[in-house]
């Protein structure tokens, strides 16, 4: 059995948990607090970030985008119609473009601000960067999330899923990032019905169940967070 | 012939120029100023960032990491021993890990600060974010570059190239990012001889020539920038 080193509100970890669940894999989960820079974890990933997938052979694969490529290369062909990175060149470019959009751009403009300021800082010591949230960063994230939501709505107006007519890594990465912001009540779903309907479809999938059950100690989720008909 | 939309001091564009040159491809170059958000360019890449590779068929491939995967899938097998993403699973994980390290982590901690503050801001109007450089951001980049240089030295102490015994995308991405910082005189090469020797080897390759000839109007490079025996 593979092991996934993750952090429950790390959006990149959530993306890989979703991808593994969609592929029918059930890894053992090991929770990391990346800011503690645990020695044994740094050996698995010198960058010190989650997620890291460790195969039974001992091979460590660090980073969400790297794990996604690895899973496709080692298990993708066996999934045939349910493959999360499609077969054709053009479709692969589009999935990777949007995967990168959410893992890098959305992360830098929205999720990293929200998760760091509202969640991680509660658990970090002051020497680790803990302390009260930076309201400027939170305001920036709340402003930025709106155009991303519009962009998802625009894409879903043209296709069944974000990157085409099949569910792909792009949907799972987008939904993983949005799920973190949604826990915190920072996604204005009322502004885009298409985006909301797409997210409701994803949220209803069995792969999403474990994520919707996660809780930040001492911090309840937004009222609609785990509601499938929000 | 393919076309590459690039910006001469965008480190991601430089990485793809190096990769194309190593693969023997000579694209037509179109210079973009990403901050101008040119409509025709946004159609090629809604994220508005360089580089974007456009094939003669019209297919647009946006983003350095996406282009690298695309080039490997469409041309990689023809390169045999000179392939920039290796054949074996374990080696591919290591190349992608380090590719991501430089394209995302080094970029966020070093290059984006330096290139934005010292170069782009000179050409941006104030409404586009132009103005005097933020010295705090530059100081952060100068502090951060030192541990990255040590990490390169550590890797080169164990292997001929950054990700193993062959030249890969990881070397080209690292060198592309460092070349931007080096133009600005912000790489303390004297602190790591192993890293300097590795960079000297890369800089001497024919693929590097075009990059070393680029100049920022009104801003000379550091004295050793184009010197192959620096």
Coordinates of C-alpha atoms in Angstrom, one line a residue:
Chain A
X1 CA 0.0 0.0 0.0
X2 CA 1.2 3.5 -0.8
X3 CA 1.5 6.2 1.9
X4 CA 0.5 9.9 1.4
X5 CA 2.1 12.5 3.5
X6 CA -0.5 15.3 3.6
X7 CA -2.0 18.2 5.5
X8 CA -5.8 18.2 5.7
X9 CA -6.2 21.8 4.6
X10 CA -3.3 21.9 2.1
X11 CA -5.2 22.2 -1.2
X12 CA -2.4 20.4 -3.1
X13 CA -2.8 17.4 -0.7
X14 CA -6.6 17.5 -1.2
X15 CA -6.1 17.4 -5.0
X16 CA -4.0 14.2 -4.7
X17 CA -6.4 12.6 -2.2
X18 CA -9.2 13.2 -4.7
X19 CA -7.1 11.8 -7.6
X20 CA -6.2 8.7 -5.7
X21 CA -9.8 8.1 -4.7
X22 CA -11.0 8.5 -8.3
X23 CA -8.4 6.0 -9.3
X24 CA -9.5 3.5 -6.6
X25 CA -6.4 3.8 -4.6
X26 CA -6.6 4.0 -0.8
X27 CA -3.2 5.2 0.6
X28 CA -2.3 5.2 4.2
X29 CA -2.5 8.9 5.3
X30 CA 0.3 10.5 7.4
X31 CA -0.5 14.0 8.6
X32 CA 2.3 16.5 8.4
X33 CA 2.6 20.1 9.7
X34 CA 5.0 21.4 7.0
X35 CA 6.0 24.4 9.1
X36 CA 7.6 22.1 11.7
X37 CA 10.1 20.9 9.1
X38 CA 10.3 17.4 10.5
X39 CA 13.7 15.9 9.6
X40 CA 12.3 12.6 8.2
X41 CA 9.8 14.5 6.1
X42 CA 12.6 16.8 4.6
X43 CA 14.4 13.6 3.5
X44 CA 11.3 12.7 1.5
X45 CA 10.9 16.2 0.1
X46 CA 13.7 18.7 0.5
X47 CA 11.3 21.5 -0.4
X48 CA 9.4 20.6 2.9
X49 CA 6.0 20.9 1.3
X50 CA 3.0 18.5 1.1
X51 CA 1.9 16.3 -0.5
X52 CA 4.4 13.5 -0.9
X53 CA 3.4 10.0 -2.1
X54 CA 5.6 7.1 -1.0
X55 CA 5.3 3.8 -2.8
X56 CA 5.7 0.5 -1.1
X57 CA 9.1 0.2 -2.8
X58 CA 10.2 3.4 -0.9
X59 CA 10.1 5.7 -4.0
X60 CA 9.0 9.1 -2.8
X61 CA 7.2 11.4 -5.2
X62 CA 7.0 15.0 -3.9
X63 CA 4.6 17.7 -5.1
X64 CA 1.1 17.6 -6.5
X65 CA 1.9 18.2 -10.2
X66 CA 4.7 15.6 -10.1
X67 CA 2.5 13.0 -8.4
X68 CA -0.2 13.6 -11.0
X69 CA 2.2 12.9 -13.9
X70 CA 3.6 9.9 -12.1
X71 CA 0.2 8.4 -11.4
X72 CA -0.8 8.8 -15.0
X73 CA 2.5 7.2 -16.3
X74 CA 2.2 4.3 -13.9
X75 CA -1.6 3.7 -13.6
X76 CA -3.2 5.9 -16.3
X77 CA -3.4 3.4 -19.1
X78 CA -5.2 0.9 -16.9
X79 CA -8.0 3.4 -16.3
X80 CA -9.0 3.7 -20.0
X81 CA -12.2 5.9 -20.1
X82 CA -11.7 7.1 -16.5
X83 CA -8.1 8.3 -17.1
X84 CA -7.6 11.8 -15.5
X85 CA -5.0 13.0 -18.1
X86 CA -6.5 12.3 -21.5
X87 CA -4.9 10.5 -24.4
X88 CA -4.7 13.1 -27.1
X89 CA -2.0 15.8 -27.3
X90 CA -4.4 18.7 -27.6
X91 CA -6.5 17.6 -24.7
X92 CA -3.3 17.0 -22.5
X93 CA -2.2 20.5 -23.2
X94 CA -5.6 21.9 -22.0
X95 CA -5.7 19.7 -18.9
X96 CA -2.1 20.7 -17.9
X97 CA -2.8 24.4 -18.7
X98 CA -5.7 24.4 -16.2
X99 CA -4.0 22.1 -13.7
X100 CA -1.1 24.7 -13.6
X101 CA -3.7 27.5 -13.4
X102 CA -5.1 26.1 -10.1
X103 CA -2.0 24.6 -8.6
X104 CA 0.1 27.7 -9.2
X105 CA -1.9 30.8 -10.1
X106 CA -5.1 30.2 -8.0
X107 CA -2.8 29.1 -5.2
X108 CA -0.7 32.2 -5.3
X109 CA -3.7 34.6 -5.7
X110 CA -6.2 32.9 -3.3
X111 CA -5.6 29.7 -1.4
X112 CA -2.1 30.3 -0.1
X113 CA -3.3 33.6 1.5
X114 CA -6.4 32.1 3.0
X115 CA -5.0 28.8 4.3
X116 CA -1.9 30.4 5.7
X117 CA -3.6 33.4 7.3
X118 CA -6.7 31.7 8.6
X119 CA -5.6 28.2 9.4
X120 CA -1.8 27.6 9.6
X121 CA -1.1 30.7 11.6
X122 CA -3.3 29.4 14.4
X123 CA -1.1 26.4 14.9
X124 CA 2.3 27.9 14.2
X125 CA 4.5 29.2 17.0
X126 CA 5.5 32.8 16.6
X127 CA 9.1 31.7 15.6
X128 CA 7.5 29.7 12.8
X129 CA 5.5 32.6 11.5
X130 CA 2.4 32.2 13.6
X131 CA 0.3 35.1 14.9
X132 CA -2.8 37.1 14.0
X133 CA -4.0 36.9 10.3
X134 CA -2.9 39.6 7.9
X135 CA -6.2 41.1 6.9
X136 CA -4.7 42.6 3.7
X137 CA -3.8 39.2 2.4
X138 CA -7.3 37.9 3.2
X139 CA -8.9 40.8 1.4
X140 CA -6.7 40.3 -1.6
X141 CA -7.7 36.6 -1.7
X142 CA -11.4 37.4 -1.4
X143 CA -11.1 39.9 -4.3
X144 CA -9.1 37.5 -6.5
X145 CA -11.4 34.5 -6.0
X146 CA -14.2 36.2 -7.9
X147 CA -12.6 36.3 -11.3
X148 CA -11.5 32.7 -10.9
X149 CA -15.1 31.7 -10.2
X150 CA -16.2 33.6 -13.3
X151 CA -13.5 31.9 -15.4
X152 CA -14.8 28.4 -14.2
X153 CA -18.3 29.5 -15.0
X154 CA -17.2 30.6 -18.5
X155 CA -15.4 27.2 -19.1
X156 CA -18.4 25.2 -17.9
X157 CA -20.7 27.2 -20.2
X158 CA -18.8 25.5 -23.1
X159 CA -17.9 22.1 -21.8
X160 CA -19.2 19.4 -19.4
X161 CA -16.1 19.6 -17.3
X162 CA -13.4 22.3 -16.9
X163 CA -11.0 21.0 -19.5
X164 CA -13.4 19.2 -21.8
X165 CA -16.1 16.6 -21.8
X166 CA -14.5 14.3 -19.3
X167 CA -13.5 14.6 -15.7
X168 CA -9.8 15.3 -15.5
X169 CA -7.1 16.4 -13.0
X170 CA -8.1 20.0 -13.8
X171 CA -11.5 19.6 -12.2
X172 CA -10.0 17.9 -9.2
X173 CA -7.3 20.5 -8.7
X174 CA -9.8 23.4 -9.0
X175 CA -12.3 21.7 -6.7
X176 CA -9.6 20.9 -4.1
X177 CA -8.5 24.5 -4.0
X178 CA -12.0 25.8 -3.8
X179 CA -12.9 23.4 -1.1
X180 CA -10.3 25.0 1.2
X181 CA -11.7 28.5 0.5
X182 CA -15.2 27.2 0.9
X183 CA -14.5 25.7 4.4
X184 CA -13.6 29.3 5.4
X185 CA -16.7 30.8 3.8
X186 CA -14.7 32.7 1.2
X187 CA -16.3 31.5 -2.1
X188 CA -19.1 33.8 -3.3
X189 CA -21.0 31.0 -5.0
X190 CA -24.1 33.2 -5.6
X191 CA -22.0 35.1 -8.1
X192 CA -21.8 32.3 -10.6
X193 CA -24.4 29.6 -11.0
X194 CA -22.5 27.6 -13.6
X195 CA -19.5 27.3 -11.3
X196 CA -21.7 26.4 -8.4
X197 CA -23.5 23.6 -10.3
X198 CA -20.1 22.2 -11.4
X199 CA -18.8 22.2 -7.9
X200 CA -22.0 20.6 -6.6
X201 CA -21.5 17.8 -9.1
X202 CA -18.0 17.2 -7.9
X203 CA -18.9 17.5 -4.2
X204 CA -21.4 14.6 -4.7
X205 CA -18.8 12.2 -5.9
X206 CA -17.7 9.5 -3.4
X207 CA -14.1 10.7 -3.8
X208 CA -15.0 13.9 -2.0
X209 CA -16.5 12.3 1.1
X210 CA -13.3 12.1 3.2
X211 CA -12.4 15.7 2.4
X212 CA -15.8 17.0 3.5
X213 CA -15.4 15.3 6.8
X214 CA -12.2 17.0 7.8
X215 CA -12.4 19.7 10.4
X216 CA -10.0 22.4 11.7
X217 CA -9.8 22.0 15.5
X218 CA -11.7 24.8 17.1
X219 CA -13.0 26.3 13.8
X220 CA -16.3 25.1 12.3
X221 CA -16.7 25.1 8.5
X222 CA -19.1 27.5 6.6
X223 CA -22.7 26.3 7.1
X224 CA -23.0 25.0 3.5
X225 CA -19.6 23.4 3.4
X226 CA -20.6 19.7 3.5
X227 CA -24.1 20.3 2.2
X228 CA -24.4 18.6 -1.2
X229 CA -27.4 20.7 -2.2
X230 CA -25.9 24.1 -1.2
Chain B
X1 CA 8.1 26.7 -38.1
X2 CA 6.8 27.1 -34.6
X3 CA 6.5 30.6 -32.9
X4 CA 7.6 31.4 -29.4
X5 CA 5.9 34.3 -27.6
X6 CA 8.5 35.3 -25.0
X7 CA 9.9 38.1 -23.0
X8 CA 13.7 38.3 -23.0
X9 CA 14.2 38.5 -19.2
X10 CA 11.3 36.2 -18.3
X11 CA 13.1 33.2 -16.8
X12 CA 10.4 30.8 -17.9
X13 CA 10.8 32.0 -21.5
X14 CA 14.6 31.6 -21.3
X15 CA 14.1 28.0 -20.1
X16 CA 12.0 27.2 -23.2
X17 CA 14.4 29.0 -25.5
X18 CA 17.2 26.8 -24.1
X19 CA 15.2 23.6 -24.4
X20 CA 14.2 24.3 -28.0
X21 CA 17.8 25.1 -28.9
X22 CA 19.0 21.9 -27.2
X23 CA 16.5 20.0 -29.3
X24 CA 17.6 21.7 -32.5
X25 CA 14.4 23.7 -33.0
X26 CA 14.6 27.4 -34.1
X27 CA 11.3 29.0 -33.5
X28 CA 10.3 32.4 -34.7
X29 CA 10.5 34.7 -31.6
X30 CA 7.7 37.2 -30.9
X31 CA 8.5 39.6 -27.9
X32 CA 5.6 40.2 -25.5
X33 CA 5.3 42.7 -22.6
X34 CA 3.0 40.6 -20.5
X35 CA 1.9 43.6 -18.4
X36 CA 0.3 45.2 -21.5
X37 CA -2.2 42.4 -21.6
X38 CA -2.4 42.4 -25.4
X39 CA -5.7 41.0 -26.6
X40 CA -4.3 38.7 -29.2
X41 CA -1.9 37.3 -26.7
X42 CA -4.6 36.7 -24.0
X43 CA -6.4 34.6 -26.6
X44 CA -3.3 32.4 -26.8
X45 CA -2.9 32.3 -23.0
X46 CA -5.8 33.5 -20.8
X47 CA -3.3 33.6 -17.9
X48 CA -1.5 36.4 -19.8
X49 CA 2.0 35.0 -19.0
X50 CA 5.0 34.1 -21.1
X51 CA 6.1 31.8 -22.7
X52 CA 3.6 30.5 -25.2
X53 CA 4.6 28.1 -28.0
X54 CA 2.4 28.2 -31.1
X55 CA 2.8 25.3 -33.6
X56 CA 2.4 25.8 -37.3
X57 CA -1.0 24.1 -37.0
X58 CA -2.2 26.9 -34.7
X59 CA -2.1 24.8 -31.5
X60 CA -1.0 27.1 -28.6
X61 CA 0.9 25.6 -25.7
X62 CA 1.0 28.1 -22.8
X63 CA 3.4 27.9 -19.8
X64 CA 6.9 26.6 -19.4
X65 CA 6.1 23.3 -17.6
X66 CA 3.3 22.5 -20.0
X67 CA 5.6 23.2 -23.0
X68 CA 8.3 21.0 -21.6
X69 CA 5.9 18.1 -21.2
X70 CA 4.5 18.7 -24.7
X71 CA 7.9 18.8 -26.4
X72 CA 8.9 15.6 -24.7
X73 CA 5.7 13.9 -25.8
X74 CA 5.9 15.1 -29.4
X75 CA 9.7 15.2 -30.0
X76 CA 11.3 13.4 -27.0
X77 CA 11.6 9.9 -28.4
X78 CA 13.4 11.2 -31.5
X79 CA 16.2 12.6 -29.3
X80 CA 17.2 9.3 -27.8
X81 CA 20.3 9.9 -25.7
X82 CA 19.8 13.7 -25.7
X83 CA 16.2 13.5 -24.4
X84 CA 15.7 16.2 -21.7
X85 CA 13.1 14.2 -19.7
X86 CA 14.6 10.7 -19.1
X87 CA 13.0 7.4 -19.9
X88 CA 12.8 5.7 -16.5
X89 CA 10.1 6.4 -13.9
X90 CA 12.4 7.2 -11.0
X91 CA 14.5 9.6 -13.1
X92 CA 11.4 11.4 -14.4
X93 CA 10.2 12.0 -10.9
X94 CA 13.6 13.6 -10.0
X95 CA 13.7 15.8 -13.1
X96 CA 10.1 17.0 -12.5
X97 CA 10.8 17.6 -8.8
X98 CA 13.7 19.9 -9.6
X99 CA 12.0 21.4 -12.6
X100 CA 9.1 22.4 -10.3
X101 CA 11.7 23.6 -7.7
X102 CA 13.1 26.2 -10.1
X103 CA 10.0 27.1 -12.1
X104 CA 7.8 27.6 -8.9
X105 CA 9.9 27.8 -5.7
X106 CA 13.0 29.6 -7.0
X107 CA 10.8 31.8 -9.0
X108 CA 8.6 32.8 -6.0
X109 CA 11.6 33.3 -3.7
X110 CA 14.1 34.9 -6.1
X111 CA 13.5 35.6 -9.8
X112 CA 10.1 37.1 -9.7
X113 CA 11.1 39.7 -7.1
X114 CA 14.3 40.6 -9.0
X115 CA 12.9 40.7 -12.5
X116 CA 9.8 42.5 -11.6
X117 CA 11.4 45.1 -9.3
X118 CA 14.6 45.7 -11.3
X119 CA 13.5 45.3 -14.9
X120 CA 9.7 45.1 -15.6
X121 CA 9.0 48.1 -13.3
X122 CA 11.2 50.3 -15.5
X123 CA 9.0 49.7 -18.5
X124 CA 5.5 49.6 -16.8
X125 CA 3.4 52.7 -16.6
X126 CA 2.3 53.6 -13.1
X127 CA -1.2 52.2 -13.8
X128 CA 0.4 48.9 -14.7
X129 CA 2.4 48.7 -11.5
X130 CA 5.5 50.6 -12.6
X131 CA 7.6 52.8 -10.3
X132 CA 10.7 52.6 -8.2
X133 CA 11.9 49.1 -7.1
X134 CA 10.8 47.8 -3.7
X135 CA 14.1 47.3 -1.9
X136 CA 12.6 44.9 0.6
X137 CA 11.7 42.5 -2.2
X138 CA 15.2 42.8 -3.7
X139 CA 16.8 42.1 -0.3
X140 CA 14.6 39.0 0.2
X141 CA 15.6 37.7 -3.2
X142 CA 19.3 38.3 -2.5
X143 CA 19.0 36.4 0.8
X144 CA 17.0 33.5 -0.7
X145 CA 19.3 33.0 -3.7
X146 CA 22.1 31.9 -1.4
X147 CA 20.5 28.7 -0.1
X148 CA 19.4 27.7 -3.6
X149 CA 23.0 28.1 -4.8
X150 CA 24.2 25.8 -1.9
X151 CA 21.5 23.3 -2.9
X152 CA 22.8 23.2 -6.5
X153 CA 26.3 22.8 -5.2
X154 CA 25.2 19.9 -3.0
X155 CA 23.4 18.2 -5.9
X156 CA 26.4 18.7 -8.2
X157 CA 28.7 17.2 -5.6
X158 CA 26.9 13.9 -6.1
X159 CA 26.0 13.9 -9.8
X160 CA 27.3 15.2 -13.1
X161 CA 24.2 17.3 -13.7
X162 CA 21.5 18.6 -11.3
X163 CA 19.0 15.7 -11.7
X164 CA 21.5 12.9 -12.6
X165 CA 24.2 12.0 -15.0
X166 CA 22.6 13.5 -18.0
X167 CA 21.6 17.1 -18.9
X168 CA 17.8 17.5 -18.4
X169 CA 15.1 20.1 -18.2
X170 CA 16.1 20.6 -14.6
X171 CA 19.5 22.0 -15.5
X172 CA 18.0 24.3 -18.2
X173 CA 15.3 25.7 -15.9
X174 CA 17.8 26.3 -13.1
X175 CA 20.3 28.0 -15.4
X176 CA 17.6 30.1 -17.1
X177 CA 16.4 31.4 -13.7
X178 CA 20.0 32.0 -12.5
X179 CA 20.9 33.8 -15.8
X180 CA 18.3 36.5 -15.1
X181 CA 19.6 37.0 -11.5
X182 CA 23.1 37.0 -12.9
X183 CA 22.5 39.7 -15.4
X184 CA 21.5 41.9 -12.4
X185 CA 24.6 40.9 -10.5
X186 CA 22.6 39.2 -7.8
X187 CA 24.2 35.7 -7.8
X188 CA 27.1 35.3 -5.2
X189 CA 29.0 32.7 -7.3
X190 CA 32.0 33.0 -5.0
X191 CA 30.0 31.2 -2.3
X192 CA 29.7 27.9 -4.1
X193 CA 32.4 26.7 -6.5
X194 CA 30.5 23.5 -7.5
X195 CA 27.5 25.6 -8.5
X196 CA 29.7 28.0 -10.4
X197 CA 31.5 25.3 -12.3
X198 CA 28.1 23.7 -13.3
X199 CA 26.8 27.1 -14.5
X200 CA 30.0 27.7 -16.5
X201 CA 29.5 24.4 -18.2
X202 CA 26.0 25.3 -19.2
X203 CA 26.9 28.8 -20.2
X204 CA 29.4 27.5 -22.7
X205 CA 26.8 25.4 -24.6
X206 CA 25.7 26.8 -28.0
X207 CA 22.1 26.8 -26.7
X208 CA 23.1 29.6 -24.3
X209 CA 24.5 32.1 -26.9
X210 CA 21.3 33.9 -27.8
X211 CA 20.4 34.4 -24.2
X212 CA 23.8 35.9 -23.3
X213 CA 23.4 38.4 -26.1
X214 CA 20.1 39.9 -24.8
X215 CA 20.3 43.3 -23.2
X216 CA 17.9 45.4 -21.1
X217 CA 17.8 48.8 -22.8
X218 CA 19.7 51.3 -20.7
X219 CA 20.9 48.7 -18.2
X220 CA 24.2 47.0 -18.7
X221 CA 24.7 43.4 -17.4
X222 CA 27.0 42.5 -14.5
X223 CA 30.6 42.5 -15.8
X224 CA 31.0 38.7 -15.9
X225 CA 27.5 38.0 -17.3
X226 CA 28.5 36.8 -20.8
X227 CA 32.1 35.8 -19.8
X228 CA 32.4 32.0 -20.2
X229 CA 35.4 31.9 -17.8
X230 CA 33.9 34.0 -15.0

